[in-house]
Coordinates of C-alpha atoms in Angstrom, one line a residue:
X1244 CA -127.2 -143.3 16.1
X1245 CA -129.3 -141.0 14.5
X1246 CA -132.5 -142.5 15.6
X1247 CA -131.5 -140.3 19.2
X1248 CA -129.0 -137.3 17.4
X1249 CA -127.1 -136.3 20.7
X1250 CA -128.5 -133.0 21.8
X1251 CA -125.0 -131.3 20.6
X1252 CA -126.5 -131.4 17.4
X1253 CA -130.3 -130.6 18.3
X1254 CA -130.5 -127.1 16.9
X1255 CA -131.0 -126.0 13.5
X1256 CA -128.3 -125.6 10.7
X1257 CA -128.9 -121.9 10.1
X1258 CA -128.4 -121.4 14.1
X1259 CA -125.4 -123.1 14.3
X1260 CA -123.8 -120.8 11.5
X1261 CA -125.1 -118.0 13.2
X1262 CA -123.1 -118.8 16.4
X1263 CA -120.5 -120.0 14.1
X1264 CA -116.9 -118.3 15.0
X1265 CA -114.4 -118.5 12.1
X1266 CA -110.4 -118.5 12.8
X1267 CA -107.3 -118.9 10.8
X1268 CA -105.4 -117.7 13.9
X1269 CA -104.6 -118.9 17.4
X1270 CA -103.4 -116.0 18.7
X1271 CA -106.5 -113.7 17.6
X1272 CA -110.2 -114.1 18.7
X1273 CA -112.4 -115.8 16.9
X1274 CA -114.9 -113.2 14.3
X1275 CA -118.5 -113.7 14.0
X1276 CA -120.1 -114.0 11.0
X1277 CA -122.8 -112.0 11.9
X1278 CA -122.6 -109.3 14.5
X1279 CA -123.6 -109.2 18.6
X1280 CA -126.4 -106.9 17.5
X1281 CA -128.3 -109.2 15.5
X1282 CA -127.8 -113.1 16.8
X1283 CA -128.9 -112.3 20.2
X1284 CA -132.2 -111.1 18.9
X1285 CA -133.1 -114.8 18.9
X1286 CA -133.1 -116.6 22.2
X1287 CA -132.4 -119.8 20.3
X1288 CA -129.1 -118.5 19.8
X1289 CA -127.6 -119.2 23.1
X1290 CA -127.9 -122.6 22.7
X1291 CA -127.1 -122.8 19.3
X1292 CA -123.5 -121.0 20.2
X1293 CA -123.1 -123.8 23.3
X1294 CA -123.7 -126.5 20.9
X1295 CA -121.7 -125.0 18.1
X1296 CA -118.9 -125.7 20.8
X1297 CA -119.7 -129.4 21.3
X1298 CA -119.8 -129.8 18.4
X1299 CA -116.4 -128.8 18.0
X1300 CA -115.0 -131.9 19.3
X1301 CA -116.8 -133.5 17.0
X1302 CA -116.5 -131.1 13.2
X1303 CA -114.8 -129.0 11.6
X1304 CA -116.4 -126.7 9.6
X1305 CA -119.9 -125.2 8.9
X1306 CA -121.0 -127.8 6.1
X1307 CA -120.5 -131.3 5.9
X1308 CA -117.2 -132.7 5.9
X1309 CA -115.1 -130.7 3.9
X1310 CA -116.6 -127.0 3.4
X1311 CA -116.2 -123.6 5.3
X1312 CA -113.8 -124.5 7.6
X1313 CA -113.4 -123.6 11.2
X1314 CA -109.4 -123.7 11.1
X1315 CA -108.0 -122.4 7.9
X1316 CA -104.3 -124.1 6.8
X1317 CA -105.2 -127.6 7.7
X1318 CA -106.8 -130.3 5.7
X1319 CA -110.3 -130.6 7.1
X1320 CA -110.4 -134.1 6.8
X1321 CA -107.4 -134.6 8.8
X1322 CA -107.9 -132.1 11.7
X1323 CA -110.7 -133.1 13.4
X1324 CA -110.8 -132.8 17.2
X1325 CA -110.8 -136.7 18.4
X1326 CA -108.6 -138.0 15.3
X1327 CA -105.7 -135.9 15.8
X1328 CA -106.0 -136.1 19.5
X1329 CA -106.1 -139.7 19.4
X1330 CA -103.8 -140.1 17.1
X1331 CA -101.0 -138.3 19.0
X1332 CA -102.2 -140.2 22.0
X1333 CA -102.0 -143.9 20.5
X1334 CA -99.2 -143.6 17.8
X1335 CA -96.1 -143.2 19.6
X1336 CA -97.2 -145.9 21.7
X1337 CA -96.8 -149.8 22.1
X1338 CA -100.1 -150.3 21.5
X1339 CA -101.2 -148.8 18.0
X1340 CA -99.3 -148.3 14.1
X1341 CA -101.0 -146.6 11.0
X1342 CA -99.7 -147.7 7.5
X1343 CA -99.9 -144.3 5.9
X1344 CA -97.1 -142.0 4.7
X1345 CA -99.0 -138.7 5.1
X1346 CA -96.8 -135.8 5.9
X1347 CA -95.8 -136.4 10.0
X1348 CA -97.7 -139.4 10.1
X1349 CA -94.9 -141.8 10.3
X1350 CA -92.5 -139.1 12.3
X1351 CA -95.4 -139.9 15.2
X1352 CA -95.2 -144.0 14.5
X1353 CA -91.7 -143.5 15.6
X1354 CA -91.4 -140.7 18.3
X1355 CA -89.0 -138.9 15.4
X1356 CA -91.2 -135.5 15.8
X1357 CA -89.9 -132.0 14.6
X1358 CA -91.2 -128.7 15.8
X1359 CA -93.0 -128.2 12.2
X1360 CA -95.3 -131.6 12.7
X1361 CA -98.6 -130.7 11.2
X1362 CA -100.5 -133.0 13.4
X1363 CA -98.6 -131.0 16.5
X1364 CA -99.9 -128.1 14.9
X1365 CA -103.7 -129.3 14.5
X1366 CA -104.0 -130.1 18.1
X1367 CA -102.3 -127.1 19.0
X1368 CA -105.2 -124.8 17.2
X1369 CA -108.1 -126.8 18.0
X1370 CA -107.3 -126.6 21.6
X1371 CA -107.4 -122.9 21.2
X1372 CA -110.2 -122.5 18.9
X1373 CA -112.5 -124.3 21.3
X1374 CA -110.9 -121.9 23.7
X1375 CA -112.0 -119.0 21.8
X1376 CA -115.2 -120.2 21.1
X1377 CA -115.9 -120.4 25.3
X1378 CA -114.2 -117.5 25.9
X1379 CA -116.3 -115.6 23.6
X1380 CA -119.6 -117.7 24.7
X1381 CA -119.1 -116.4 28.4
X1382 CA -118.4 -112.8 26.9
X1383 CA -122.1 -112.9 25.5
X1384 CA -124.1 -114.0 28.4
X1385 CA -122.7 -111.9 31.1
X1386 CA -125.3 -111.0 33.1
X1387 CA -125.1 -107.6 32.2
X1388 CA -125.2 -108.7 28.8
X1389 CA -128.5 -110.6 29.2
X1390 CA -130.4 -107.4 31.2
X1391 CA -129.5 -105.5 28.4
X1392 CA -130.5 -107.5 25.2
X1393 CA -134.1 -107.4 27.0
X1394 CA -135.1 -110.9 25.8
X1395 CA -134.4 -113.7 28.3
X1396 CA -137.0 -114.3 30.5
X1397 CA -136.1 -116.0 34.0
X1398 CA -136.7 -119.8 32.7
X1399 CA -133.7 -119.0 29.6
X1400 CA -131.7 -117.2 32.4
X1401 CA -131.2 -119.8 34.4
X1402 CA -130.7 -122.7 31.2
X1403 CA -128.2 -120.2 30.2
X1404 CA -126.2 -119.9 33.1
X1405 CA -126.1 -124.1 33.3
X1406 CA -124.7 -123.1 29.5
X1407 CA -122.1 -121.3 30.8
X1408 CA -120.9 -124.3 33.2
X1409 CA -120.3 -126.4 30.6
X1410 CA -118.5 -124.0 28.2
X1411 CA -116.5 -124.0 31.3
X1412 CA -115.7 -127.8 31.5
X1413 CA -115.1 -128.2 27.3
X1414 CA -113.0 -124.7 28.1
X1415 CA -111.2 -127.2 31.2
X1416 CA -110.9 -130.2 29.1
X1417 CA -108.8 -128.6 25.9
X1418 CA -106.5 -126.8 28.4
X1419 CA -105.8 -130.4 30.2
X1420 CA -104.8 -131.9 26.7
X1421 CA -103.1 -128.5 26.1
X1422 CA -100.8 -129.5 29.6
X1423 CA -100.6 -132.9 29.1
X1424 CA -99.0 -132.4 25.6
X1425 CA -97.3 -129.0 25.3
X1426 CA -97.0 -128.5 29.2
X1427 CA -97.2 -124.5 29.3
X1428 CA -99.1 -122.5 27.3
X1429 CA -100.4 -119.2 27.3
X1430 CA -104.1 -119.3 29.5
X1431 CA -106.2 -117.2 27.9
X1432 CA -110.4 -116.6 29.0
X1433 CA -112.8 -114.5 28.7
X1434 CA -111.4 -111.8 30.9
X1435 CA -108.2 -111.1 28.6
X1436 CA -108.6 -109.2 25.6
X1437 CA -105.9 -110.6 22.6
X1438 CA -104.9 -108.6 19.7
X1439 CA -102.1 -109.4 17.3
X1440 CA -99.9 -106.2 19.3
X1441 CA -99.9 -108.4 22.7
X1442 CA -99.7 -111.5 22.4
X1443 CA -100.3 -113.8 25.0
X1444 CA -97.8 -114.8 27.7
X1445 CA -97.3 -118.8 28.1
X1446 CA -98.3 -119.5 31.6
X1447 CA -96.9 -122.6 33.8
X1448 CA -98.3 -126.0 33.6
X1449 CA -98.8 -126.5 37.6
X1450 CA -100.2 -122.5 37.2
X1451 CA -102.8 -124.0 34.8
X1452 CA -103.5 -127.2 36.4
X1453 CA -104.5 -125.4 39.4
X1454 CA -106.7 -122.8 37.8
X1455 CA -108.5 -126.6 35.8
X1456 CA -108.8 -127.8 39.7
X1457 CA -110.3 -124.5 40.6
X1458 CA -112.6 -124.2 37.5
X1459 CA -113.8 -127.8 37.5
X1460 CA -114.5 -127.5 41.3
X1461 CA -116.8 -124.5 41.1
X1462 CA -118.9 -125.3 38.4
X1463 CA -120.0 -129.2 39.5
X1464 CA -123.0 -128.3 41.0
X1465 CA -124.1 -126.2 37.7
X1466 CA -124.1 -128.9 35.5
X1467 CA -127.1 -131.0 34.0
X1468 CA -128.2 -133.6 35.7
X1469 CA -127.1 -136.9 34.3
X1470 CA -129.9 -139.0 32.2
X1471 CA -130.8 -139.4 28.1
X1472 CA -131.7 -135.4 27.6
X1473 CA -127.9 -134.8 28.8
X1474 CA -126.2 -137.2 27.1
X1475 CA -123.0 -136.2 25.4
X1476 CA -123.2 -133.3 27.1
X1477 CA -120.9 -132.4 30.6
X1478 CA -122.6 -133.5 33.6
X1479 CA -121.5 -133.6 37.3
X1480 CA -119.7 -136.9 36.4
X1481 CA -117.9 -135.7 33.7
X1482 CA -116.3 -133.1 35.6
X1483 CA -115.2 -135.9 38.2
X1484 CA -113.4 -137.7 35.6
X1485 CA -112.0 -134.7 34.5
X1486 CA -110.7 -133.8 38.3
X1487 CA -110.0 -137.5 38.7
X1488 CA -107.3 -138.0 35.5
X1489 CA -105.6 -134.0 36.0
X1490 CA -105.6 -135.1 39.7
X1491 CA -104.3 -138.8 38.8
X1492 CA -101.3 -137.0 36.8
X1493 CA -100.3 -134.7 39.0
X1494 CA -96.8 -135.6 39.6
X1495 CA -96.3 -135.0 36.2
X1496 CA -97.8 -131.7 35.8
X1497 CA -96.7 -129.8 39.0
X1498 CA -94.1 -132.4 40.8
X1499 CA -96.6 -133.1 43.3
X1500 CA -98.7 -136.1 43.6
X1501 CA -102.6 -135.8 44.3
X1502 CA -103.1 -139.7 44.2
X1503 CA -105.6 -139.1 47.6
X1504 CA -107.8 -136.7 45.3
X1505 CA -107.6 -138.6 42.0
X1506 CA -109.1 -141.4 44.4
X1507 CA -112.0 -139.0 45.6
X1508 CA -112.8 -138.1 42.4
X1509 CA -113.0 -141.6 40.9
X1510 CA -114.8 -142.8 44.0
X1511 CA -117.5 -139.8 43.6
X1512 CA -118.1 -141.3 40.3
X1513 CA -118.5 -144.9 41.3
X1514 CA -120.4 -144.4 44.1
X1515 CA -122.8 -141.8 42.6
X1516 CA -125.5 -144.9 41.4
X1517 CA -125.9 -143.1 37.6
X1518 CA -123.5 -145.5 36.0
X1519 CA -123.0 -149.3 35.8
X1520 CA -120.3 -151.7 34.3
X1521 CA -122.2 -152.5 30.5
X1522 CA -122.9 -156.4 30.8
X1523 CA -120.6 -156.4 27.1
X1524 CA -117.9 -154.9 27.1
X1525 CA -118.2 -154.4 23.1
X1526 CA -121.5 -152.3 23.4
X1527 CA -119.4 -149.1 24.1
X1528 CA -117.9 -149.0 20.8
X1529 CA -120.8 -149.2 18.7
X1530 CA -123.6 -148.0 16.7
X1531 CA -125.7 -147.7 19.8
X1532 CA -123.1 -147.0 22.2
X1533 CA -125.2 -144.4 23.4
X1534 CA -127.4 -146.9 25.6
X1535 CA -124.5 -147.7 27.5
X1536 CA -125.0 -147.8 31.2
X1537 CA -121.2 -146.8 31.7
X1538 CA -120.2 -144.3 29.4
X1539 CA -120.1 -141.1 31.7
X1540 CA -118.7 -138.6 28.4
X1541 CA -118.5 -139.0 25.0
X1542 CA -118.2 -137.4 21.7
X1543 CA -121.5 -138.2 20.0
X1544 CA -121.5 -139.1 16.0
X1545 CA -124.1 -139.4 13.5
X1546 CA -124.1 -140.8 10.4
X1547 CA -126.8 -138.2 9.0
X1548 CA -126.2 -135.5 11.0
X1549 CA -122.4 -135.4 12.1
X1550 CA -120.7 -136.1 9.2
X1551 CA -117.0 -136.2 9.4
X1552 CA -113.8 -137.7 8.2
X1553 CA -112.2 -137.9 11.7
X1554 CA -113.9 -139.2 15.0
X1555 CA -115.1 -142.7 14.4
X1556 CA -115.5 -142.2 11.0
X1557 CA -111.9 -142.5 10.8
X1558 CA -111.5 -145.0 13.8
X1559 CA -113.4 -147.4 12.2
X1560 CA -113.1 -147.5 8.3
X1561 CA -108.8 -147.3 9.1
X1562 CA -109.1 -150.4 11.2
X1563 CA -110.6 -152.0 8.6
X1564 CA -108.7 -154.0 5.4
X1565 CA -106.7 -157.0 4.1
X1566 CA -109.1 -159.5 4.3
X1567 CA -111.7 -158.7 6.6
X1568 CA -115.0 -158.1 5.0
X1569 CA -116.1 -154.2 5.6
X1570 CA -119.9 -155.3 6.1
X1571 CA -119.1 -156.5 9.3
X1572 CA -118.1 -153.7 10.6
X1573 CA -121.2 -151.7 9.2
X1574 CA -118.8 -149.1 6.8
X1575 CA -118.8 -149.5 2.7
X1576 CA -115.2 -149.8 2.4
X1577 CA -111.9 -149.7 4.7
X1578 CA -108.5 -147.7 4.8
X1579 CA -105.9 -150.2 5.3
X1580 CA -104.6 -148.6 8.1
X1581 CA -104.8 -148.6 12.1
X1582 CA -102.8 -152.0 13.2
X1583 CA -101.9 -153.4 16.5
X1584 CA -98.0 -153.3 17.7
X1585 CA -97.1 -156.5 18.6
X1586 CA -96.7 -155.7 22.6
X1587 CA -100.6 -154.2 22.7
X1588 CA -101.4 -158.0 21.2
X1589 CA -99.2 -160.0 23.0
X1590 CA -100.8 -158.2 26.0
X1591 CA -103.3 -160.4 26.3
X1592 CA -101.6 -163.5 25.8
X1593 CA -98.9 -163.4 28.4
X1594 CA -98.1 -166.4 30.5
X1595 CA -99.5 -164.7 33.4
X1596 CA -103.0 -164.3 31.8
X1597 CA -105.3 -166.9 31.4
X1598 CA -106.8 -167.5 28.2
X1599 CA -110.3 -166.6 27.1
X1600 CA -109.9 -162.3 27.8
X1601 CA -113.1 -161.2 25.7
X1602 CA -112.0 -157.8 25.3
X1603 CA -109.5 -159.4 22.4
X1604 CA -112.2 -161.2 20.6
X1605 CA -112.7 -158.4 18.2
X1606 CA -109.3 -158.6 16.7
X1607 CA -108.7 -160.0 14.0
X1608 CA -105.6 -162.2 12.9
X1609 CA -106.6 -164.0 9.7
X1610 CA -103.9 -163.0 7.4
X1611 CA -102.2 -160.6 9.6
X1612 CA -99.0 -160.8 10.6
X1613 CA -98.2 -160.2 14.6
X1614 CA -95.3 -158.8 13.9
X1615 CA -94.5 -155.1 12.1
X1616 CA -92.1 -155.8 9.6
X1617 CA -92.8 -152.9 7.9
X1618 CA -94.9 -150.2 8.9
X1619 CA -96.5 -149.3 5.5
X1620 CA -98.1 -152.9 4.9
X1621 CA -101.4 -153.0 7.1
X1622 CA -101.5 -156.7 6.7
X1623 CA -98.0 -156.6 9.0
X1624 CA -99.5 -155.8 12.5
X1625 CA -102.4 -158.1 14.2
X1626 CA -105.7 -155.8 13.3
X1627 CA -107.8 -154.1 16.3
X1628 CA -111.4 -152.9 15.0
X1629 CA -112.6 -151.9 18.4
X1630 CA -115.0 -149.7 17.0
X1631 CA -117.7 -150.6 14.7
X1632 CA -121.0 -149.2 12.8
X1633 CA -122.9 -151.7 13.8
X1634 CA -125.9 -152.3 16.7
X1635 CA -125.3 -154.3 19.7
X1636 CA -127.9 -156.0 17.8
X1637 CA -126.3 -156.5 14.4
X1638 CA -127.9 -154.0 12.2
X1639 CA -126.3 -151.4 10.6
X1640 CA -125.9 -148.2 11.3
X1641 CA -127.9 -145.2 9.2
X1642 CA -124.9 -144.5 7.1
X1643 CA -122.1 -146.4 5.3
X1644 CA -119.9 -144.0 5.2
X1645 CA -119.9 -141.9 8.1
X1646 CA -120.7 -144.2 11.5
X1647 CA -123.4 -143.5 14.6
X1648 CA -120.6 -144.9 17.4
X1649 CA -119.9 -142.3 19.3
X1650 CA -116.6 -141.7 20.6
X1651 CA -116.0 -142.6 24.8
X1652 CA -113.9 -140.4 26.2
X1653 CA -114.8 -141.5 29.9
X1654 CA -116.2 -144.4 31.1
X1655 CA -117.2 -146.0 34.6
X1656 CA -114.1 -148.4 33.8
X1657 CA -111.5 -146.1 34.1
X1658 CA -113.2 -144.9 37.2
X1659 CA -112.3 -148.2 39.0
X1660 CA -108.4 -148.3 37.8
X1661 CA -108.4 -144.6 38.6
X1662 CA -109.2 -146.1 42.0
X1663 CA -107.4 -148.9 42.0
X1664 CA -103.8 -147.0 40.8
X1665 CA -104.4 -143.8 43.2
X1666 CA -104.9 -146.5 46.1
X1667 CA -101.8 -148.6 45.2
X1668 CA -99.5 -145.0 45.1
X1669 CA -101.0 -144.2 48.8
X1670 CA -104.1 -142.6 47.9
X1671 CA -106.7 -143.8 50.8
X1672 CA -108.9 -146.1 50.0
X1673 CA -108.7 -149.7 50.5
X1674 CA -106.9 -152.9 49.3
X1675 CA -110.1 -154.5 49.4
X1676 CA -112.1 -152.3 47.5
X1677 CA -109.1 -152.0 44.9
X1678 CA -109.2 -155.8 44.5
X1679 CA -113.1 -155.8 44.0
X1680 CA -113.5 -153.0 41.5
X1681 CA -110.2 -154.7 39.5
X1682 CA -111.9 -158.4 39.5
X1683 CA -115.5 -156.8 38.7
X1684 CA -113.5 -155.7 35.1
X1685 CA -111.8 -159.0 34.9
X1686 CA -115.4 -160.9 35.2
X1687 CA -116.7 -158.9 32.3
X1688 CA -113.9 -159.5 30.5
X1689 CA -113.7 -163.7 30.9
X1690 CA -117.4 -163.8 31.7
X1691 CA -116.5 -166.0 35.2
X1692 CA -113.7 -165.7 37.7
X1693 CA -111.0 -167.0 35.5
X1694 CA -109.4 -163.6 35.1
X1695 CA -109.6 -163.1 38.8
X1696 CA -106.4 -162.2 40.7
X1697 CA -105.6 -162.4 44.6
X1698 CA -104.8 -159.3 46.8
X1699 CA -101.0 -160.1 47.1
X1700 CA -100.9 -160.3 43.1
X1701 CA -102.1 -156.6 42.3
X1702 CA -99.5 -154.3 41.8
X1703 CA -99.1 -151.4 39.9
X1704 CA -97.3 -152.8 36.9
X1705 CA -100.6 -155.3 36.6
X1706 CA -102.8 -152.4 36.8
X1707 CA -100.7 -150.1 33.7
X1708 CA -101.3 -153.3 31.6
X1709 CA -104.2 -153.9 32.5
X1710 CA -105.4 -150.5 31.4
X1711 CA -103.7 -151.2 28.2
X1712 CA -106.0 -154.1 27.7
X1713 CA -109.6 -152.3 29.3
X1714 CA -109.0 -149.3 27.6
X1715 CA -106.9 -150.2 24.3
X1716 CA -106.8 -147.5 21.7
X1717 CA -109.4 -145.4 23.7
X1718 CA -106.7 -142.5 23.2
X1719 CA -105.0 -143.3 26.8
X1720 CA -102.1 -144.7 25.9
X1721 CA -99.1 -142.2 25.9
X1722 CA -100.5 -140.2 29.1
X1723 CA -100.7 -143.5 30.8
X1724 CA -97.0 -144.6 29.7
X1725 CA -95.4 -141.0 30.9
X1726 CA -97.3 -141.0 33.8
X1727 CA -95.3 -144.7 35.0
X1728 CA -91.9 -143.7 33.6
X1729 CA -92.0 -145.8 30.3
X1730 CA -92.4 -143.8 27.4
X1731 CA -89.3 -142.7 26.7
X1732 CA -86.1 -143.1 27.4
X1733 CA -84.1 -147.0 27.4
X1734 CA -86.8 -148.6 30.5
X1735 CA -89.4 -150.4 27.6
X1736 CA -88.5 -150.7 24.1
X1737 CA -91.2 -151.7 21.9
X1738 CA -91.3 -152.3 17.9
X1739 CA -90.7 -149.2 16.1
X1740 CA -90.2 -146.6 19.0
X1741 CA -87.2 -144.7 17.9
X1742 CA -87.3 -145.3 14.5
X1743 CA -86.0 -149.2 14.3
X1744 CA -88.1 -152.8 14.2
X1745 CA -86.6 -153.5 17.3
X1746 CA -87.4 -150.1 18.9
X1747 CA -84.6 -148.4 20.5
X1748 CA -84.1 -145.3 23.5
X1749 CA -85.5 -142.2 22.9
X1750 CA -85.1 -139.0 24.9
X1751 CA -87.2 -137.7 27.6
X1752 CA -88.0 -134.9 25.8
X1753 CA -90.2 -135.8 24.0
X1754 CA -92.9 -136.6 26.4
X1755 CA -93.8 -133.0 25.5
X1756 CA -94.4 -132.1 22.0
X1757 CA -93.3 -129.2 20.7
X1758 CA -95.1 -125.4 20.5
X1759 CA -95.5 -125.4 16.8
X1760 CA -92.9 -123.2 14.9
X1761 CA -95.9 -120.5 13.1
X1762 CA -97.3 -120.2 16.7
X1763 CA -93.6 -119.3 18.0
X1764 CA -93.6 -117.0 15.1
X1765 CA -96.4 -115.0 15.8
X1766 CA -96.0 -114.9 19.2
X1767 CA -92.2 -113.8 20.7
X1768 CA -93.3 -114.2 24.1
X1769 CA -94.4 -117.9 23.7
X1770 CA -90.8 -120.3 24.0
X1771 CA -90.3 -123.5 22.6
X1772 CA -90.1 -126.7 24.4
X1773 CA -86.5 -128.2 25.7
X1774 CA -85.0 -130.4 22.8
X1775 CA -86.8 -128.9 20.3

């Protein structure tokens, strides 16, 4: 909330265009808008440049919502980092259905994708546009770099080298989406130099998942501290959960499982004492979201200062509609979009679970229909408004339109079914501990021991639904459901997959999406993705 702005956006608005790096291009790097010789004369520039590439998670231009671009070619609204990464994370899934017909929106409802999918395409270039923007960062403050400018002292030395780490990790986390969706893709840091006559060669995806291992592993130490000057920004634990989920997917990535590591690296994180279970489970998807104990990452937002039309803006205002009243959810109006499928609801409501899961008291069924009869009509689909612009107190947050909640991206709950999964596939650990850290996230959730299960009824199944219902439209989903074998293909069916009500097969490949067609274009060494 804007009462504590996260520290992505704590420099001024004239720095952050200074360190501003404009690019219509994926293939090229990124051009200043001023040049080396005159930004670096200010100190403050450093970390304006750093948190000019935080904040591209978060924006996507240099002014406000919708002026000076970052990306040219792609509606600004539209292309922010967290809504189109969630969006192709959550829509071809059981668990989440938007109503709009926006060009490729209701391809991704379906898992009906072409190679010319404009959302495909705006992942695809902010992955590499944050990669420029690191790429060039670490360029700059070389040490050589530094001697020679003349103006760091040894205090802005050292704060710039901690810089440098965590270019490094937001470097490591775009090029794990970048595997996870388009598998390879060319690796490009600050040691190659592109030019539109060589374009890049696509490198493997267990090449690159090794070279995330090797990066993430190196720079732990070099990160900040956890605590509230940090927040939002990569710390020792963030780089955990980063190790923890590439290592956790494995399999997928290189044909080899790492289920022992993905277990260490969860485990680091639990046992570390900096985070704690939040006593609600709803007080990490609000206004003040930032005071909770668990979250160990996350993309800060600010109604004032971080105005944007993706993020949460987006995540809360689309939830919104039909009959519920917009107030309560702290936003001056809703979208009349983002709806449950009917298996995410019916999760919770199985004959195997009890009743009385608070983790599905926010959704809201008063005039909604469970079922998806047709995906255009929000009021067809039980609505989920996990997010919300509100306090854990009930006030308001600063702005109507544009919400304080920051956006999660790794919490001390997924730590524990990290745990709990890597142990179940042979990973160390033990049943024990699996069974307590599992039942600790079931207490929360009933608030007493009604959810609780016994050792000999945890299984693996139990835990991929049961991360369906911890972390529900937290932009999991589809990485989750490839990992187990269930996206595509004939094994679950759920409403809508493949086009139909009833859902129907689809092929395997599309648990890749495809390199979009300008990028194959402009670069002949880059080759699309099987089935495409």
């Amino acid at each position: 909330m804007n009462t504590r702005m996260g520290w992505t956006m704590a420099v001024t608005s004239a720095l952050l265009a200074a360190a501003s790096v404009g690019c219509t291009d994926t293939l090229v790097e990124p051009k200043s808008t001023v040049t080396e010789a005159n930004i670096f004369t200010d100190p403050n520039s450093y970390k304006a440049f750093i948190a000019k590439i935080y904040g591209g998670l978060a924006l996507t231009g240099q002014q406000g919502p919708t002026n000076q671009p970052d990306i040219g070619g792609l509606d600004e609204g539209f292309a922010e980092y967290v809504r189109v990464y969630w969006q192709l994370q959550q829509l071809p899934t059981d668990e989440t259905v938007v109503a709009w017909g926006d060009p490729g929106l209701p391809e991704i409802n379906t898992q009906q994708w072409v190679s010319n999918n404009v959302w495909v395409y705006a992942m695809y270039s902010r992955i590499f546009f944050q990669a420029a923007m690191v790429n060039e960062f670490l360029r700059q403050t070389t040490d050589a770099k530094l001697t020679a400018r003349g103006n760091v002292n040894a205090t802005l030395m050292a704060q710039i080298q901690q810089y440098r780490a965590e270019a490094r990790f937001l470097r490591a986390l775009s090029y794990w989406h970048a595997i996870d969706m388009f598998g390879g893709v060319p690796l490009i840091t600050e040691n190659d130099v592109i030019s539109a006559t060589t374009p890049p060669q696509p490198v493997a995806r267990d090449s690159i998942y090794r070279y995330l291992v090797s990066e993430l592993t190196a720079i732990q130490n070099q990160l900040p501290a956890p605590g509230a000057s940090s927040y939002g920004r990569a710390t020792p634990g963030a780089a955990q959960m980063l190790l923890a989920h590439i290592y956790l997917n494995a399999a997928v990535y290189t044909g080899t499982p790492a289920y022992d590591k993905a277990l260490a690296a969860a485990q680091a994180v639990i046992t570390s004492g900096t985070y704690s279970l939040a006593a609600n489970y709803r007080n990490n998807f609000l206004a003040d979201n930032n005071t909770s104990p668990e979250i160990i990452f996350a993309v800060p937002f600010d109604g004032l200062r971080t105005q944007t039309w993706g993020g949460t803006t987006f995540l809360v205002h689309a939830a919104c509609g039909g009959s519920m009243n917009n107030s309560n959810y702290g936003v001056n109006g809703c979208w009349w979009g983002l709806r449950l499928k009917p298996q995410a609801y019916y999760r919770y409501l199985t004959p195997a679970e009890p009743a009385g899961d608070g983790r599905a008291a926010f959704l809201y069924t008063a005039g909604q229909d469970t079922a998806v009869n047709s995906i255009s009509t929000f009021t067809e689909g039980v609505a989920a408004p996990k997010y919300a612009n509100v306090t854990s107190g009930g006030a308001p947050g600063s702005d109507g339109t544009f919400p304080d909640t920051d956006f999660p991206m790794f919490r001390l709950a997924d730590a524990y079914l990290i745990y709990i999964e890597a142990q179940l596939q042979g990973g160390g650990g033990t049943a024990a501990q699996a069974l307590t850290y599992f039942n600790a996230l079931r207490g929360r959730a009933y608030g007493n021991t009604n959810g609780d299960i016994t050792a000999g009824q945890l299984n693996l199944q139990l835990v991929l639904d049961e991360r369906s219902r911890e972390l529900l439209w937290e932009g999991q989903r589809r990485t989750d459901l490839i990992r187990y074998g269930q996206y595509t293909g004939g094994t679950y069916i759920w409403s809508w997959k493949g086009g139909s009500q009833a859902g129907a097969a689809t092929d395997s490949h599309l648990n890749l999406y495809p390199i979009p067609l300008n990028e194959l274009s402009a670069n002949p060494n880059l080759k699309q993705n099987p089935g495409y």
